[in-house]
Amino acid sequence: MQKKRNFFQKLLLKINNPIEYCRQYKSMDTLFEIVKNTEVQDPHARYKHLAKEFNMLLPFLPKNPNPPYSFSHSGHSGDLIYSLPAVRALSMGEKADFFVELNYPAPYTSEQHPAGRVRISKKIYEMLYPLLASQSYLKSVKAMGKEDNIDYNLDLFRKLPVYSHRGNSVRAYFYAFNAYWDTAIPWLETVPNTQYRNTIILARSTRYNNPHIDYRFLKQYNNVVFLGVESEYNTMRNQIPNLQFQPVNDFLEMAQIIAGCKFFIGNQSFPYSLAEALKVPRLLEIHYHIPDIIPTGENAYDFYFQQHLENLVLELNR
């Protein structure tokens, strides 16, 4: 039996071995934050700490080998879309129950976000619901309540012992749950809005902007329509005076427009997650510091530099 420590012994442990202190006296979330923020000279040692704690979580995955399963996710919206290939793989052909946790805190200090200081607000959930509910592989979609029991908490991907802002957001769920899906094929289902078949759809959030990219060249095109929030549109209209704005009632409508467009241009924001999941011809503006989205499959292009973007638009608009 472990010897009980007094206040001063706990304090010494906290100072000398914060990881062990958190393991014994704090929550798993606190432990992960301490490990992530602890400066360790050997980067491999830091990885070993994280990997050890992540492995401790794995026994809590479902013991029932038979689907259907239930899943939960606290967002953000794009993260939720990127989790769906893993949901499809883990469901093994059965329809799953999908729970969305609302109002999970996500503070932002310097940048605006449509959901405010939470990952998914009630408003964002109401916009997501029609799209999620229309997917044939989801049996039900609900806001998560305190009494709901779930088999897979998809937020586990945030505990991976790797730097989460590098690599592929879709595959992060594969690593967390040992579930793999062919991400070269579409994983969202919707009916394309063919009214946009000759339209270039543009979406650019205020976050994840590549400073090398300037969209003013698009003013020479008369078939560019912006999807997103109005403040983002107003920012882009300063660069592209003839840019059109298409508001949507929900994200199902947004997905239908993207599915029917000539091609899509966007940065690492929610509309791009729809374009990637639908596998429409798409151009992704890569953020130089946080390149965590990798286009996969046919008609997938990403760019860091201006000339590459302009050449791609010229080619796809023929």
PDB file of C-alpha atoms in Angstrom:
ATOM      1  CA  MET A   1       0.000   0.000   0.000  1.00  0.00           C
ATOM      2  CA  GLN A   2       1.307   3.410  -0.942  1.00  0.00           C
ATOM      3  CA  LYS A   3       2.373   5.600   1.980  1.00  0.00           C
ATOM      4  CA  LYS A   4       0.084   8.560   2.548  1.00  0.00           C
ATOM      5  CA  ARG A   5       1.838  11.909   2.041  1.00  0.00           C
ATOM      6  CA  ASN A   6       1.328  15.041   4.071  1.00  0.00           C
ATOM      7  CA  PHE A   7       1.007  18.517   2.548  1.00  0.00           C
ATOM      8  CA  PHE A   8       4.741  19.197   2.383  1.00  0.00           C
ATOM      9  CA  GLN A   9       5.522  15.781   0.915  1.00  0.00           C
ATOM     10  CA  LYS A  10       2.903  16.378  -1.786  1.00  0.00           C
ATOM     11  CA  LEU A  11       4.400  19.780  -2.494  1.00  0.00           C
ATOM     12  CA  LEU A  12       7.881  18.301  -2.879  1.00  0.00           C
ATOM     13  CA  LEU A  13       6.526  15.615  -5.219  1.00  0.00           C
ATOM     14  CA  LYS A  14       4.758  18.273  -7.284  1.00  0.00           C
ATOM     15  CA  ILE A  15       7.988  20.253  -7.633  1.00  0.00           C
ATOM     16  CA  ASN A  16      10.356  17.338  -8.228  1.00  0.00           C
ATOM     17  CA  ASN A  17       8.131  15.016 -10.244  1.00  0.00           C
ATOM     18  CA  PRO A  18       5.031  16.808 -11.585  1.00  0.00           C
ATOM     19  CA  ILE A  19       4.077  13.890 -13.817  1.00  0.00           C
ATOM     20  CA  GLU A  20       3.958  11.416 -10.936  1.00  0.00           C
ATOM     21  CA  TYR A  21       2.150  14.004  -8.792  1.00  0.00           C
ATOM     22  CA  CYS A  22      -0.581  14.386 -11.414  1.00  0.00           C
ATOM     23  CA  ARG A  23      -0.828  10.644 -11.907  1.00  0.00           C
ATOM     24  CA  GLN A  24      -1.589  10.202  -8.223  1.00  0.00           C
ATOM     25  CA  TYR A  25      -3.564  13.298  -7.307  1.00  0.00           C
ATOM     26  CA  LYS A  26      -5.021  14.881 -10.447  1.00  0.00           C
ATOM     27  CA  SER A  27      -7.230  13.902 -13.380  1.00  0.00           C
ATOM     28  CA  MET A  28      -5.972  12.261 -16.560  1.00  0.00           C
ATOM     29  CA  ASP A  29      -6.633  15.494 -18.477  1.00  0.00           C
ATOM     30  CA  THR A  30      -4.441  17.447 -16.074  1.00  0.00           C
ATOM     31  CA  LEU A  31      -1.742  14.823 -16.381  1.00  0.00           C
ATOM     32  CA  PHE A  32      -1.715  15.130 -20.148  1.00  0.00           C
ATOM     33  CA  GLU A  33      -1.457  18.900 -19.957  1.00  0.00           C
ATOM     34  CA  ILE A  34       1.448  18.677 -17.507  1.00  0.00           C
ATOM     35  CA  VAL A  35       3.269  16.177 -19.711  1.00  0.00           C
ATOM     36  CA  LYS A  36       2.698  18.253 -22.839  1.00  0.00           C
ATOM     37  CA  ASN A  37       3.918  21.424 -21.142  1.00  0.00           C
ATOM     38  CA  THR A  38       6.860  19.882 -19.299  1.00  0.00           C
ATOM     39  CA  GLU A  39      10.133  20.750 -20.965  1.00  0.00           C
ATOM     40  CA  VAL A  40      12.165  17.577 -21.360  1.00  0.00           C
ATOM     41  CA  GLN A  41      15.652  17.740 -22.841  1.00  0.00           C
ATOM     42  CA  ASP A  42      15.259  14.433 -24.665  1.00  0.00           C
ATOM     43  CA  PRO A  43      12.235  14.642 -27.029  1.00  0.00           C
ATOM     44  CA  HIS A  44      12.032  10.849 -27.041  1.00  0.00           C
ATOM     45  CA  ALA A  45      11.608  10.870 -23.270  1.00  0.00           C
ATOM     46  CA  ARG A  46       8.658  13.232 -23.646  1.00  0.00           C
ATOM     47  CA  TYR A  47       7.102  10.940 -26.236  1.00  0.00           C
ATOM     48  CA  LYS A  48       7.575   7.933 -23.951  1.00  0.00           C
ATOM     49  CA  HIS A  49       5.734   9.714 -21.141  1.00  0.00           C
ATOM     50  CA  LEU A  50       2.809  10.543 -23.405  1.00  0.00           C
ATOM     51  CA  ALA A  51       2.719   7.116 -25.033  1.00  0.00           C
ATOM     52  CA  LYS A  52       2.679   5.404 -21.652  1.00  0.00           C
ATOM     53  CA  GLU A  53      -0.297   7.472 -20.502  1.00  0.00           C
ATOM     54  CA  PHE A  54      -2.124   6.969 -23.810  1.00  0.00           C
ATOM     55  CA  ASN A  55      -1.667   3.209 -23.576  1.00  0.00           C
ATOM     56  CA  MET A  56      -3.291   3.332 -20.149  1.00  0.00           C
ATOM     57  CA  LEU A  57      -6.446   4.664 -21.821  1.00  0.00           C
ATOM     58  CA  LEU A  58      -6.740   1.885 -24.399  1.00  0.00           C
ATOM     59  CA  PRO A  59      -8.242  -0.757 -22.047  1.00  0.00           C
ATOM     60  CA  PHE A  60     -11.246   1.547 -21.680  1.00  0.00           C
ATOM     61  CA  LEU A  61     -12.218   1.033 -25.336  1.00  0.00           C
ATOM     62  CA  PRO A  62     -15.375  -1.069 -25.884  1.00  0.00           C
ATOM     63  CA  LYS A  63     -15.092  -4.667 -24.761  1.00  0.00           C
ATOM     64  CA  ASN A  64     -18.204  -5.634 -26.692  1.00  0.00           C
ATOM     65  CA  PRO A  65     -16.973  -6.952 -30.072  1.00  0.00           C
ATOM     66  CA  ASN A  66     -20.337  -6.591 -31.760  1.00  0.00           C
ATOM     67  CA  PRO A  67     -21.756  -3.389 -33.266  1.00  0.00           C
ATOM     68  CA  PRO A  68     -23.851  -1.289 -33.404  1.00  0.00           C
ATOM     69  CA  TYR A  69     -21.892   1.176 -31.328  1.00  0.00           C
ATOM     70  CA  SER A  70     -22.497   4.683 -30.062  1.00  0.00           C
ATOM     71  CA  PHE A  71     -20.038   7.544 -30.518  1.00  0.00           C
ATOM     72  CA  SER A  72     -19.576  10.980 -29.017  1.00  0.00           C
ATOM     73  CA  HIS A  73     -17.606  14.031 -30.126  1.00  0.00           C
ATOM     74  CA  SER A  74     -17.264  17.514 -28.633  1.00  0.00           C
ATOM     75  CA  GLY A  75     -16.081  19.170 -31.874  1.00  0.00           C
ATOM     76  CA  HIS A  76     -14.957  21.378 -33.511  1.00  0.00           C
ATOM     77  CA  SER A  77     -17.208  20.924 -36.539  1.00  0.00           C
ATOM     78  CA  GLY A  78     -14.338  20.092 -38.888  1.00  0.00           C
ATOM     79  CA  ASP A  79     -12.868  17.605 -36.401  1.00  0.00           C
ATOM     80  CA  LEU A  80     -16.262  15.951 -36.229  1.00  0.00           C
ATOM     81  CA  ILE A  81     -16.419  15.575 -40.028  1.00  0.00           C
ATOM     82  CA  TYR A  82     -12.886  14.161 -40.057  1.00  0.00           C
ATOM     83  CA  SER A  83     -13.894  11.557 -37.443  1.00  0.00           C
ATOM     84  CA  LEU A  84     -16.595   9.988 -39.629  1.00  0.00           C
ATOM     85  CA  PRO A  85     -14.317   7.583 -41.577  1.00  0.00           C
ATOM     86  CA  ALA A  86     -13.318   6.024 -38.240  1.00  0.00           C
ATOM     87  CA  VAL A  87     -16.991   5.849 -37.240  1.00  0.00           C
ATOM     88  CA  ARG A  88     -17.771   4.017 -40.463  1.00  0.00           C
ATOM     89  CA  ALA A  89     -14.885   1.603 -39.945  1.00  0.00           C
ATOM     90  CA  LEU A  90     -15.692   0.874 -36.304  1.00  0.00           C
ATOM     91  CA  SER A  91     -19.398   0.402 -37.079  1.00  0.00           C
ATOM     92  CA  MET A  92     -18.545  -2.467 -39.473  1.00  0.00           C
ATOM     93  CA  GLY A  93     -21.519  -1.880 -41.733  1.00  0.00           C
ATOM     94  CA  GLU A  94     -24.031  -1.272 -38.938  1.00  0.00           C
ATOM     95  CA  LYS A  95     -25.766   2.031 -38.248  1.00  0.00           C
ATOM     96  CA  ALA A  96     -24.305   3.964 -35.319  1.00  0.00           C
ATOM     97  CA  ASP A  97     -25.704   6.372 -32.750  1.00  0.00           C
ATOM     98  CA  PHE A  98     -23.848   9.682 -32.809  1.00  0.00           C
ATOM     99  CA  PHE A  99     -23.853  12.084 -29.853  1.00  0.00           C
ATOM    100  CA  VAL A 100     -22.551  15.653 -30.052  1.00  0.00           C
ATOM    101  CA  GLU A 101     -21.341  17.238 -26.824  1.00  0.00           C
ATOM    102  CA  LEU A 102     -22.333  20.908 -26.768  1.00  0.00           C
ATOM    103  CA  ASN A 103     -20.547  23.872 -25.222  1.00  0.00           C
ATOM    104  CA  TYR A 104     -17.247  22.160 -24.413  1.00  0.00           C
ATOM    105  CA  PRO A 105     -14.890  25.039 -23.499  1.00  0.00           C
ATOM    106  CA  ALA A 106     -12.396  26.083 -26.165  1.00  0.00           C
ATOM    107  CA  PRO A 107     -10.964  29.500 -25.286  1.00  0.00           C
ATOM    108  CA  TYR A 108      -9.560  31.688 -28.035  1.00  0.00           C
ATOM    109  CA  THR A 109      -7.452  34.629 -27.055  1.00  0.00           C
ATOM    110  CA  SER A 110      -6.591  36.349 -30.332  1.00  0.00           C
ATOM    111  CA  GLU A 111      -8.775  34.970 -33.097  1.00  0.00           C
ATOM    112  CA  GLN A 112     -12.503  34.936 -33.728  1.00  0.00           C
ATOM    113  CA  HIS A 113     -14.325  31.641 -34.127  1.00  0.00           C
ATOM    114  CA  PRO A 114     -17.968  31.160 -35.255  1.00  0.00           C
ATOM    115  CA  ALA A 115     -18.705  28.955 -32.223  1.00  0.00           C
ATOM    116  CA  GLY A 116     -17.338  31.518 -29.773  1.00  0.00           C
ATOM    117  CA  ARG A 117     -15.443  30.093 -26.793  1.00  0.00           C
ATOM    118  CA  VAL A 118     -16.840  26.579 -27.162  1.00  0.00           C
ATOM    119  CA  ARG A 119     -16.109  23.830 -29.663  1.00  0.00           C
ATOM    120  CA  ILE A 120     -19.732  23.389 -30.765  1.00  0.00           C
ATOM    121  CA  SER A 121     -22.460  25.781 -29.699  1.00  0.00           C
ATOM    122  CA  LYS A 122     -26.159  24.989 -29.843  1.00  0.00           C
ATOM    123  CA  LYS A 123     -26.451  27.090 -33.012  1.00  0.00           C
ATOM    124  CA  ILE A 124     -23.606  25.236 -34.730  1.00  0.00           C
ATOM    125  CA  TYR A 125     -25.133  21.904 -33.673  1.00  0.00           C
ATOM    126  CA  GLU A 126     -28.486  22.900 -35.185  1.00  0.00           C
ATOM    127  CA  MET A 127     -26.701  23.686 -38.449  1.00  0.00           C
ATOM    128  CA  LEU A 128     -24.796  20.378 -38.337  1.00  0.00           C
ATOM    129  CA  TYR A 129     -27.795  18.215 -37.478  1.00  0.00           C
ATOM    130  CA  PRO A 130     -29.490  18.044 -40.932  1.00  0.00           C
ATOM    131  CA  LEU A 131     -26.214  16.979 -42.556  1.00  0.00           C
ATOM    132  CA  LEU A 132     -25.396  14.328 -39.965  1.00  0.00           C
ATOM    133  CA  ALA A 133     -28.963  13.018 -39.796  1.00  0.00           C
ATOM    134  CA  SER A 134     -28.966  12.512 -43.581  1.00  0.00           C
ATOM    135  CA  GLN A 135     -26.044  10.050 -43.468  1.00  0.00           C
ATOM    136  CA  SER A 136     -27.188   6.484 -44.121  1.00  0.00           C
ATOM    137  CA  TYR A 137     -24.640   4.993 -41.687  1.00  0.00           C
ATOM    138  CA  LEU A 138     -25.894   6.994 -38.678  1.00  0.00           C
ATOM    139  CA  LYS A 139     -28.973   5.595 -36.958  1.00  0.00           C
ATOM    140  CA  SER A 140     -29.490   8.640 -34.751  1.00  0.00           C
ATOM    141  CA  VAL A 141     -27.881  12.015 -34.057  1.00  0.00           C
ATOM    142  CA  LYS A 142     -28.444  13.696 -30.690  1.00  0.00           C
ATOM    143  CA  ALA A 143     -27.012  16.334 -28.390  1.00  0.00           C
ATOM    144  CA  MET A 144     -25.288  14.426 -25.597  1.00  0.00           C
ATOM    145  CA  GLY A 145     -26.889  14.402 -22.167  1.00  0.00           C
ATOM    146  CA  LYS A 146     -25.368  13.599 -18.785  1.00  0.00           C
ATOM    147  CA  GLU A 147     -27.071  10.196 -18.632  1.00  0.00           C
ATOM    148  CA  ASP A 148     -26.095   9.028 -22.123  1.00  0.00           C
ATOM    149  CA  ASN A 149     -23.695   6.079 -22.280  1.00  0.00           C
ATOM    150  CA  ILE A 150     -21.408   5.817 -25.261  1.00  0.00           C
ATOM    151  CA  ASP A 151     -18.997   3.173 -26.527  1.00  0.00           C
ATOM    152  CA  TYR A 152     -16.433   5.406 -28.231  1.00  0.00           C
ATOM    153  CA  ASN A 153     -15.452   8.893 -27.104  1.00  0.00           C
ATOM    154  CA  LEU A 154     -13.918  10.268 -30.272  1.00  0.00           C
ATOM    155  CA  ASP A 155     -12.160  13.003 -28.292  1.00  0.00           C
ATOM    156  CA  LEU A 156      -9.567  10.363 -27.468  1.00  0.00           C
ATOM    157  CA  PHE A 157      -7.722  11.498 -30.616  1.00  0.00           C
ATOM    158  CA  ARG A 158      -6.682  14.593 -28.644  1.00  0.00           C
ATOM    159  CA  LYS A 159      -4.708  12.360 -26.262  1.00  0.00           C
ATOM    160  CA  LEU A 160      -2.430  10.945 -28.961  1.00  0.00           C
ATOM    161  CA  PRO A 161       1.232  11.137 -27.929  1.00  0.00           C
ATOM    162  CA  VAL A 162       2.110  13.222 -31.004  1.00  0.00           C
ATOM    163  CA  TYR A 163       1.943  16.888 -31.913  1.00  0.00           C
ATOM    164  CA  SER A 164      -1.658  17.204 -33.066  1.00  0.00           C
ATOM    165  CA  HIS A 165      -1.022  20.114 -35.437  1.00  0.00           C
ATOM    166  CA  ARG A 166       1.083  18.004 -37.780  1.00  0.00           C
ATOM    167  CA  GLY A 167      -0.016  15.220 -40.100  1.00  0.00           C
ATOM    168  CA  ASN A 168      -3.508  14.187 -41.147  1.00  0.00           C
ATOM    169  CA  SER A 169      -6.546  15.000 -38.992  1.00  0.00           C
ATOM    170  CA  VAL A 170      -8.509  12.073 -40.454  1.00  0.00           C
ATOM    171  CA  ARG A 171      -5.843   9.510 -39.644  1.00  0.00           C
ATOM    172  CA  ALA A 172      -5.514  10.728 -36.056  1.00  0.00           C
ATOM    173  CA  TYR A 173      -8.725   8.806 -35.302  1.00  0.00           C
ATOM    174  CA  PHE A 174      -7.282   5.711 -36.962  1.00  0.00           C
ATOM    175  CA  TYR A 175      -4.276   5.836 -34.657  1.00  0.00           C
ATOM    176  CA  ALA A 176      -6.455   6.330 -31.586  1.00  0.00           C
ATOM    177  CA  PHE A 177      -8.904   3.502 -32.327  1.00  0.00           C
ATOM    178  CA  ASN A 178      -7.015   1.109 -34.635  1.00  0.00           C
ATOM    179  CA  ALA A 179      -9.706   1.580 -37.280  1.00  0.00           C
ATOM    180  CA  TYR A 180      -8.915   2.260 -40.928  1.00  0.00           C
ATOM    181  CA  TRP A 181     -11.024   3.510 -43.836  1.00  0.00           C
ATOM    182  CA  ASP A 182     -10.108   4.283 -47.445  1.00  0.00           C
ATOM    183  CA  THR A 183     -10.057   8.083 -47.285  1.00  0.00           C
ATOM    184  CA  ALA A 184      -9.671   8.335 -51.061  1.00  0.00           C
ATOM    185  CA  ILE A 185     -13.405   7.648 -51.408  1.00  0.00           C
ATOM    186  CA  PRO A 186     -16.207   9.985 -50.218  1.00  0.00           C
ATOM    187  CA  TRP A 187     -17.483   9.543 -46.676  1.00  0.00           C
ATOM    188  CA  LEU A 188     -20.244  12.154 -46.763  1.00  0.00           C
ATOM    189  CA  GLU A 189     -23.458  11.581 -48.702  1.00  0.00           C
ATOM    190  CA  THR A 190     -25.556  14.364 -50.188  1.00  0.00           C
ATOM    191  CA  VAL A 191     -27.424  15.395 -53.335  1.00  0.00           C
ATOM    192  CA  PRO A 192     -25.382  17.955 -55.333  1.00  0.00           C
ATOM    193  CA  ASN A 193     -26.952  21.335 -56.058  1.00  0.00           C
ATOM    194  CA  THR A 194     -26.392  21.467 -59.822  1.00  0.00           C
ATOM    195  CA  GLN A 195     -27.120  25.194 -59.977  1.00  0.00           C
ATOM    196  CA  TYR A 196     -23.450  25.640 -58.998  1.00  0.00           C
ATOM    197  CA  ARG A 197     -21.941  23.326 -61.621  1.00  0.00           C
ATOM    198  CA  ASN A 198     -20.121  26.258 -63.302  1.00  0.00           C
ATOM    199  CA  THR A 199     -19.260  28.020 -60.032  1.00  0.00           C
ATOM    200  CA  ILE A 200     -15.977  28.305 -58.140  1.00  0.00           C
ATOM    201  CA  ILE A 201     -16.777  28.065 -54.424  1.00  0.00           C
ATOM    202  CA  LEU A 202     -14.424  29.991 -52.126  1.00  0.00           C
ATOM    203  CA  ALA A 203     -14.253  29.736 -48.326  1.00  0.00           C
ATOM    204  CA  ARG A 204     -11.600  31.337 -46.134  1.00  0.00           C
ATOM    205  CA  SER A 205     -11.771  31.712 -42.366  1.00  0.00           C
ATOM    206  CA  THR A 206      -9.826  34.347 -40.448  1.00  0.00           C
ATOM    207  CA  ARG A 207      -7.810  31.537 -38.866  1.00  0.00           C
ATOM    208  CA  TYR A 208      -5.132  29.491 -40.674  1.00  0.00           C
ATOM    209  CA  ASN A 209      -4.273  32.155 -43.272  1.00  0.00           C
ATOM    210  CA  ASN A 210      -1.120  31.604 -45.307  1.00  0.00           C
ATOM    211  CA  PRO A 211       0.638  35.009 -45.545  1.00  0.00           C
ATOM    212  CA  HIS A 212       2.027  34.143 -48.985  1.00  0.00           C
ATOM    213  CA  ILE A 213      -1.454  33.952 -50.524  1.00  0.00           C
ATOM    214  CA  ASP A 214      -3.409  36.844 -52.039  1.00  0.00           C
ATOM    215  CA  TYR A 215      -6.797  36.172 -53.636  1.00  0.00           C
ATOM    216  CA  ARG A 216      -7.073  39.444 -55.550  1.00  0.00           C
ATOM    217  CA  PHE A 217      -6.366  37.633 -58.813  1.00  0.00           C
ATOM    218  CA  LEU A 218      -9.822  36.010 -58.538  1.00  0.00           C
ATOM    219  CA  LYS A 219     -11.495  39.310 -59.476  1.00  0.00           C
ATOM    220  CA  GLN A 220     -10.838  38.373 -63.111  1.00  0.00           C
ATOM    221  CA  TYR A 221     -13.301  35.485 -62.674  1.00  0.00           C
ATOM    222  CA  ASN A 222     -17.046  36.168 -62.650  1.00  0.00           C
ATOM    223  CA  ASN A 223     -18.116  32.797 -61.319  1.00  0.00           C
ATOM    224  CA  VAL A 224     -16.744  32.916 -57.745  1.00  0.00           C
ATOM    225  CA  VAL A 225     -19.175  32.502 -54.814  1.00  0.00           C
ATOM    226  CA  PHE A 226     -18.205  32.722 -51.146  1.00  0.00           C
ATOM    227  CA  LEU A 227     -19.433  30.309 -48.453  1.00  0.00           C
ATOM    228  CA  GLY A 228     -18.921  31.074 -44.774  1.00  0.00           C
ATOM    229  CA  VAL A 229     -19.885  33.683 -42.225  1.00  0.00           C
ATOM    230  CA  GLU A 230     -20.622  37.212 -43.394  1.00  0.00           C
ATOM    231  CA  SER A 231     -17.638  38.791 -41.632  1.00  0.00           C
ATOM    232  CA  GLU A 232     -15.322  36.432 -43.544  1.00  0.00           C
ATOM    233  CA  TYR A 233     -17.070  37.370 -46.772  1.00  0.00           C
ATOM    234  CA  ASN A 234     -16.629  41.087 -46.084  1.00  0.00           C
ATOM    235  CA  THR A 235     -12.907  40.551 -45.566  1.00  0.00           C
ATOM    236  CA  MET A 236     -12.584  38.706 -48.867  1.00  0.00           C
ATOM    237  CA  ARG A 237     -14.742  41.224 -50.736  1.00  0.00           C
ATOM    238  CA  ASN A 238     -12.105  43.851 -49.963  1.00  0.00           C
ATOM    239  CA  GLN A 239      -9.800  41.793 -52.175  1.00  0.00           C
ATOM    240  CA  ILE A 240     -12.402  40.614 -54.702  1.00  0.00           C
ATOM    241  CA  PRO A 241     -15.015  43.379 -55.247  1.00  0.00           C
ATOM    242  CA  ASN A 242     -17.182  41.236 -57.560  1.00  0.00           C
ATOM    243  CA  LEU A 243     -17.278  38.320 -55.100  1.00  0.00           C
ATOM    244  CA  GLN A 244     -20.775  36.939 -54.530  1.00  0.00           C
ATOM    245  CA  PHE A 245     -22.025  35.728 -51.146  1.00  0.00           C
ATOM    246  CA  GLN A 246     -24.250  32.693 -50.621  1.00  0.00           C
ATOM    247  CA  PRO A 247     -25.673  32.388 -47.089  1.00  0.00           C
ATOM    248  CA  VAL A 248     -26.953  28.965 -46.056  1.00  0.00           C
ATOM    249  CA  ASN A 249     -29.571  27.843 -43.569  1.00  0.00           C
ATOM    250  CA  ASP A 250     -27.588  24.806 -42.436  1.00  0.00           C
ATOM    251  CA  PHE A 251     -24.559  22.688 -43.287  1.00  0.00           C
ATOM    252  CA  LEU A 252     -26.553  20.220 -45.368  1.00  0.00           C
ATOM    253  CA  GLU A 253     -27.301  23.081 -47.740  1.00  0.00           C
ATOM    254  CA  MET A 254     -23.623  24.048 -47.681  1.00  0.00           C
ATOM    255  CA  ALA A 255     -22.587  20.475 -48.498  1.00  0.00           C
ATOM    256  CA  GLN A 256     -25.042  20.317 -51.404  1.00  0.00           C
ATOM    257  CA  ILE A 257     -23.603  23.528 -52.890  1.00  0.00           C
ATOM    258  CA  ILE A 258     -20.026  22.268 -52.522  1.00  0.00           C
ATOM    259  CA  ALA A 259     -20.970  18.871 -53.973  1.00  0.00           C
ATOM    260  CA  GLY A 260     -22.395  20.568 -57.057  1.00  0.00           C
ATOM    261  CA  CYS A 261     -19.686  23.167 -57.702  1.00  0.00           C
ATOM    262  CA  LYS A 262     -17.106  23.286 -60.493  1.00  0.00           C
ATOM    263  CA  PHE A 263     -14.327  23.262 -57.893  1.00  0.00           C
ATOM    264  CA  PHE A 264     -13.678  24.452 -54.354  1.00  0.00           C
ATOM    265  CA  ILE A 265     -10.960  26.688 -52.873  1.00  0.00           C
ATOM    266  CA  GLY A 266     -10.527  26.939 -49.116  1.00  0.00           C
ATOM    267  CA  ASN A 267      -8.207  27.017 -46.158  1.00  0.00           C
ATOM    268  CA  GLN A 268      -8.122  24.656 -43.172  1.00  0.00           C
ATOM    269  CA  SER A 269     -11.630  25.523 -41.998  1.00  0.00           C
ATOM    270  CA  PHE A 270     -14.968  23.717 -41.794  1.00  0.00           C
ATOM    271  CA  PRO A 271     -16.115  24.173 -45.437  1.00  0.00           C
ATOM    272  CA  TYR A 272     -12.938  22.475 -46.630  1.00  0.00           C
ATOM    273  CA  SER A 273     -13.717  19.446 -44.450  1.00  0.00           C
ATOM    274  CA  LEU A 274     -16.945  19.072 -46.453  1.00  0.00           C
ATOM    275  CA  ALA A 275     -15.107  19.379 -49.768  1.00  0.00           C
ATOM    276  CA  GLU A 276     -12.594  16.757 -48.643  1.00  0.00           C
ATOM    277  CA  ALA A 277     -15.308  14.395 -47.404  1.00  0.00           C
ATOM    278  CA  LEU A 278     -17.287  14.818 -50.650  1.00  0.00           C
ATOM    279  CA  LYS A 279     -14.151  14.484 -52.842  1.00  0.00           C
ATOM    280  CA  VAL A 280     -15.057  17.346 -55.168  1.00  0.00           C
ATOM    281  CA  PRO A 281     -12.209  18.995 -57.121  1.00  0.00           C
ATOM    282  CA  ARG A 282     -10.593  21.068 -54.365  1.00  0.00           C
ATOM    283  CA  LEU A 283      -7.674  23.364 -53.622  1.00  0.00           C
ATOM    284  CA  LEU A 284      -6.424  23.667 -50.045  1.00  0.00           C
ATOM    285  CA  GLU A 285      -4.505  26.668 -48.716  1.00  0.00           C
ATOM    286  CA  ILE A 286      -1.977  25.096 -46.346  1.00  0.00           C
ATOM    287  CA  HIS A 287      -1.102  26.921 -43.146  1.00  0.00           C
ATOM    288  CA  TYR A 288       2.679  27.121 -42.793  1.00  0.00           C
ATOM    289  CA  HIS A 289       2.672  26.504 -39.030  1.00  0.00           C
ATOM    290  CA  ILE A 290      -0.240  24.063 -38.616  1.00  0.00           C
ATOM    291  CA  PRO A 291      -0.359  21.758 -41.679  1.00  0.00           C
ATOM    292  CA  ASP A 292      -2.784  19.224 -40.218  1.00  0.00           C
ATOM    293  CA  ILE A 293      -4.961  18.518 -43.286  1.00  0.00           C
ATOM    294  CA  ILE A 294      -3.772  16.357 -46.196  1.00  0.00           C
ATOM    295  CA  PRO A 295      -5.967  16.176 -49.321  1.00  0.00           C
ATOM    296  CA  THR A 296      -6.398  12.556 -50.396  1.00  0.00           C
ATOM    297  CA  GLY A 297      -7.766  10.967 -53.554  1.00  0.00           C
ATOM    298  CA  GLU A 298      -8.540  12.296 -57.002  1.00  0.00           C
ATOM    299  CA  ASN A 299      -8.885  15.996 -57.826  1.00  0.00           C
ATOM    300  CA  ALA A 300      -7.058  16.936 -54.599  1.00  0.00           C
ATOM    301  CA  TYR A 301      -4.584  19.828 -54.630  1.00  0.00           C
ATOM    302  CA  ASP A 302      -2.862  21.825 -51.910  1.00  0.00           C
ATOM    303  CA  PHE A 303      -0.606  24.850 -52.172  1.00  0.00           C
ATOM    304  CA  TYR A 304       1.750  27.079 -50.204  1.00  0.00           C
ATOM    305  CA  PHE A 305       2.602  29.649 -52.867  1.00  0.00           C
ATOM    306  CA  GLN A 306       0.751  32.181 -54.982  1.00  0.00           C
ATOM    307  CA  GLN A 307       1.856  31.106 -58.438  1.00  0.00           C
ATOM    308  CA  HIS A 308       0.862  27.513 -57.776  1.00  0.00           C
ATOM    309  CA  LEU A 309      -2.617  28.635 -56.723  1.00  0.00           C
ATOM    310  CA  GLU A 310      -3.108  30.809 -59.793  1.00  0.00           C
ATOM    311  CA  ASN A 311      -1.934  28.037 -62.137  1.00  0.00           C
ATOM    312  CA  LEU A 312      -4.284  25.512 -60.519  1.00  0.00           C
ATOM    313  CA  VAL A 313      -7.290  27.831 -60.763  1.00  0.00           C
ATOM    314  CA  LEU A 314      -6.518  28.540 -64.420  1.00  0.00           C
ATOM    315  CA  GLU A 315      -6.297  24.816 -65.167  1.00  0.00           C
ATOM    316  CA  LEU A 316      -9.442  23.764 -63.268  1.00  0.00           C
ATOM    317  CA  ASN A 317     -11.560  26.605 -64.655  1.00  0.00           C
ATOM    318  CA  ARG A 318     -11.070  25.564 -68.282  1.00  0.00           C
TER     319      ARG A 318
END
